[in-house]
Amino acid sequence: MIMPIRQFQAQRMHAPRDFQAISNEPICVEIGAGKGKHALLFSGQNPNKKLIAVERTREKFLAMQKQHGIEGQSNFQPVHADALPWVVHALFPAQIEQFFILYPNPEPHNPAQRWLNMPFFEFLISRLQAGGSITLASNIPEYIEEAQKQLIDVWKLPFVKEVIPATSARTHFEIKYLERGELCQQLIITKPENYTTRFDDFQPLHGVNQKNATEVKAD
């Protein structure tokens, strides 16, 4: 299944600063984890699952790291990095059990940077196990509607849309939006068996520099 969208140039991604490789084992990943409220809650409630929480903003990452130091979950790892290059350099094909993308920047002035509009989304799918899921949450109905359309028209992925209950408190944003009475929704996206992407054989770059990375080709 080749997607009708230009191909993401994974081999051109520079490794994040202070990049550290991870082992090829089933894990969950939260992208844009903020101060880590959901990540710490999830890892505490799911001791048999390993979660890596990626946050780009230094202040938020440090807050997450500090709270993790207090709570001490052994199955949780915070990472300070931009998510796109980290995913390319760190993750193996079909490795991830669950991705969480909770209340991402809606990019009102740059729709091409919304998650399901980016060529990178195909690479993200390639890292997901068959039967694995991506949870995408937003308080913006138009964002969810657009993502739904992309799932149907472009990515051909099954999903379930859910209204997030008013009692939910997974992230600081979620608490704020629900207290204001806003409609918060999420899409639970599932990767079917035999779903293919153009990156299924693309191995992680593990921090190689760009000169060497350009020699790595995806099918």
XYZ file of C-alpha atoms in Angstrom:
219
model
C 0.000 0.000 0.000
C 1.851 3.099 -1.251
C 0.290 6.280 0.062
C -0.696 9.081 -2.321
C 1.595 11.517 -0.555
C 5.206 12.516 -1.100
C 7.710 10.324 0.646
C 9.272 11.424 3.916
C 13.055 11.812 3.602
C 14.023 9.891 6.713
C 17.668 9.484 5.732
C 18.178 13.261 5.876
C 17.285 13.563 9.560
C 20.100 14.666 11.884
C 20.283 12.853 15.207
C 19.072 14.817 18.237
C 21.740 16.264 20.519
C 23.035 13.729 23.054
C 21.135 10.979 21.279
C 21.118 7.568 22.947
C 19.988 4.436 21.113
C 17.395 2.103 22.631
C 16.944 -1.651 22.391
C 14.507 -3.316 20.023
C 11.758 -4.333 22.434
C 8.023 -3.601 22.510
C 7.449 -0.148 24.011
C 4.944 2.677 24.128
C 5.866 6.227 23.111
C 4.286 9.562 23.984
C 5.152 12.417 21.636
C 4.996 15.933 23.034
C 4.690 14.697 26.607
C 4.863 18.154 28.197
C 5.457 17.980 31.946
C 4.748 14.265 31.873
C 1.394 14.054 33.662
C -0.057 11.426 31.326
C 3.252 9.607 30.891
C 3.763 9.183 34.625
C 0.128 8.205 35.140
C 0.260 5.629 32.331
C 3.532 4.066 33.449
C 2.254 3.858 37.024
C -0.972 2.160 35.927
C 0.776 -0.178 33.456
C 3.856 -1.551 35.237
C 4.331 -4.268 32.590
C 4.622 -1.738 29.760
C 7.667 0.431 29.075
C 6.930 4.038 28.092
C 9.281 6.577 26.548
C 8.022 10.166 26.741
C 9.551 12.625 24.275
C 9.420 16.380 24.900
C 11.211 19.087 22.920
C 10.787 22.072 25.275
C 13.561 22.085 27.855
C 11.504 23.636 30.669
C 8.725 21.066 30.319
C 11.206 18.206 29.984
C 12.983 19.235 33.188
C 9.659 19.359 35.027
C 8.847 15.862 33.765
C 12.296 14.598 34.719
C 11.975 16.096 38.209
C 8.582 14.499 38.800
C 9.878 11.167 37.554
C 12.694 11.457 40.089
C 10.038 11.794 42.799
C 7.780 8.982 41.589
C 10.535 6.696 40.310
C 8.725 4.406 37.860
C 11.304 1.943 36.508
C 9.304 1.408 33.292
C 9.398 5.088 32.315
C 12.067 7.012 30.384
C 11.858 10.758 29.631
C 13.690 11.959 26.521
C 14.576 15.564 25.656
C 14.438 15.719 21.847
C 12.512 16.781 18.795
C 10.212 13.842 18.061
C 10.788 13.457 14.308
C 14.559 12.882 14.310
C 14.348 10.898 17.536
C 11.789 8.501 16.038
C 13.906 8.074 12.893
C 17.122 7.407 14.800
C 15.734 5.400 17.714
C 12.781 3.247 16.697
C 12.687 -0.063 14.859
C 10.047 -1.198 12.354
C 6.906 -2.613 14.004
C 8.307 -1.987 17.497
C 5.685 0.253 19.113
C 2.618 -0.996 20.953
C 1.048 2.435 21.422
C 1.776 6.001 20.380
C 0.175 8.860 22.313
C -0.159 12.309 20.735
C -2.273 14.245 23.198
C -3.351 17.805 22.398
C -0.674 18.620 19.822
C -0.144 22.121 18.489
C -3.009 22.572 15.970
C -0.720 24.615 13.696
C -3.475 27.091 12.706
C -1.210 28.940 10.270
C 0.566 25.875 8.867
C -1.863 22.982 8.277
C 0.849 20.978 6.488
C 2.535 20.524 9.883
C -0.451 18.766 11.444
C 0.406 15.162 12.207
C -1.797 13.384 9.690
C -0.959 15.897 6.960
C 2.787 15.255 7.184
C 4.642 12.676 5.094
C 6.304 11.722 8.403
C 3.059 10.088 9.507
C 3.768 7.204 7.129
C 7.098 6.639 8.882
C 5.345 6.728 12.246
C 2.933 4.025 11.086
C 5.885 1.862 10.027
C 7.171 1.843 13.612
C 3.808 0.601 14.932
C 3.127 -3.079 15.539
C 0.280 -4.767 13.691
C -2.656 -4.291 16.017
C -0.896 -1.368 17.703
C -2.609 1.963 18.195
C -2.109 5.707 17.944
C -4.155 7.884 20.304
C -4.634 11.415 18.968
C -6.521 13.827 21.239
C -7.614 17.422 20.608
C -10.014 20.049 21.910
C -10.475 21.435 18.395
C -13.330 19.749 16.485
C -11.962 20.833 13.111
C -8.621 19.207 13.889
C -10.300 15.887 14.667
C -12.540 16.150 11.590
C -9.570 16.785 9.322
C -7.646 13.887 10.873
C -10.641 11.610 10.309
C -10.758 12.576 6.647
C -7.038 11.900 6.240
C -7.389 8.494 7.872
C -10.151 7.583 5.443
C -8.854 9.177 2.240
C -5.068 8.974 2.570
C -3.888 6.544 5.210
C -6.703 3.981 4.925
C -6.523 3.204 8.625
C -9.405 2.095 10.879
C -10.189 4.268 13.865
C -12.676 4.902 16.630
C -13.682 8.423 17.642
C -14.422 8.993 21.301
C -15.611 11.911 23.377
C -13.306 12.322 26.360
C -15.325 12.370 29.590
C -15.399 15.514 31.683
C -13.764 13.641 34.567
C -10.623 12.806 32.571
C -7.383 14.415 33.755
C -4.563 12.927 31.693
C -2.736 16.154 30.880
C -2.653 19.721 32.169
C -4.172 20.880 28.878
C -6.953 18.322 29.128
C -7.850 19.454 32.644
C -7.940 23.092 31.516
C -10.043 22.438 28.412
C -12.573 20.254 30.214
C -12.917 22.732 33.089
C -13.796 25.368 30.469
C -16.494 23.060 29.112
C -14.766 22.454 25.788
C -15.416 19.334 23.732
C -12.351 17.087 23.906
C -12.202 14.148 21.529
C -9.744 11.455 20.575
C -9.149 9.116 17.685
C -7.912 5.613 18.495
C -6.168 4.577 15.286
C -5.291 0.910 14.739
C -2.733 -0.620 12.362
C -4.235 -3.700 10.671
C -2.394 -6.917 9.897
C -0.693 -6.824 6.468
C -0.698 -3.012 6.349
C 2.434 -1.890 4.526
C 4.380 1.359 4.181
C 7.439 2.417 2.219
C 9.496 2.289 5.441
C 8.827 -1.241 6.646
C 12.474 -2.244 6.065
C 14.008 1.062 7.160
C 16.223 0.441 10.173
C 16.942 3.125 12.800
C 19.889 5.381 12.037
C 21.149 5.223 15.638
C 22.720 8.669 15.595
C 24.739 8.398 12.379
C 25.624 11.748 10.822
C 23.873 13.120 7.770
C 26.692 12.227 5.375
C 26.407 8.562 6.320
C 22.643 8.707 6.624
C 22.223 9.690 2.989
C 23.572 6.254 2.080
C 20.627 4.604 3.848
C 17.703 4.115 1.512
C 14.112 3.163 2.142
C 12.331 0.897 -0.301
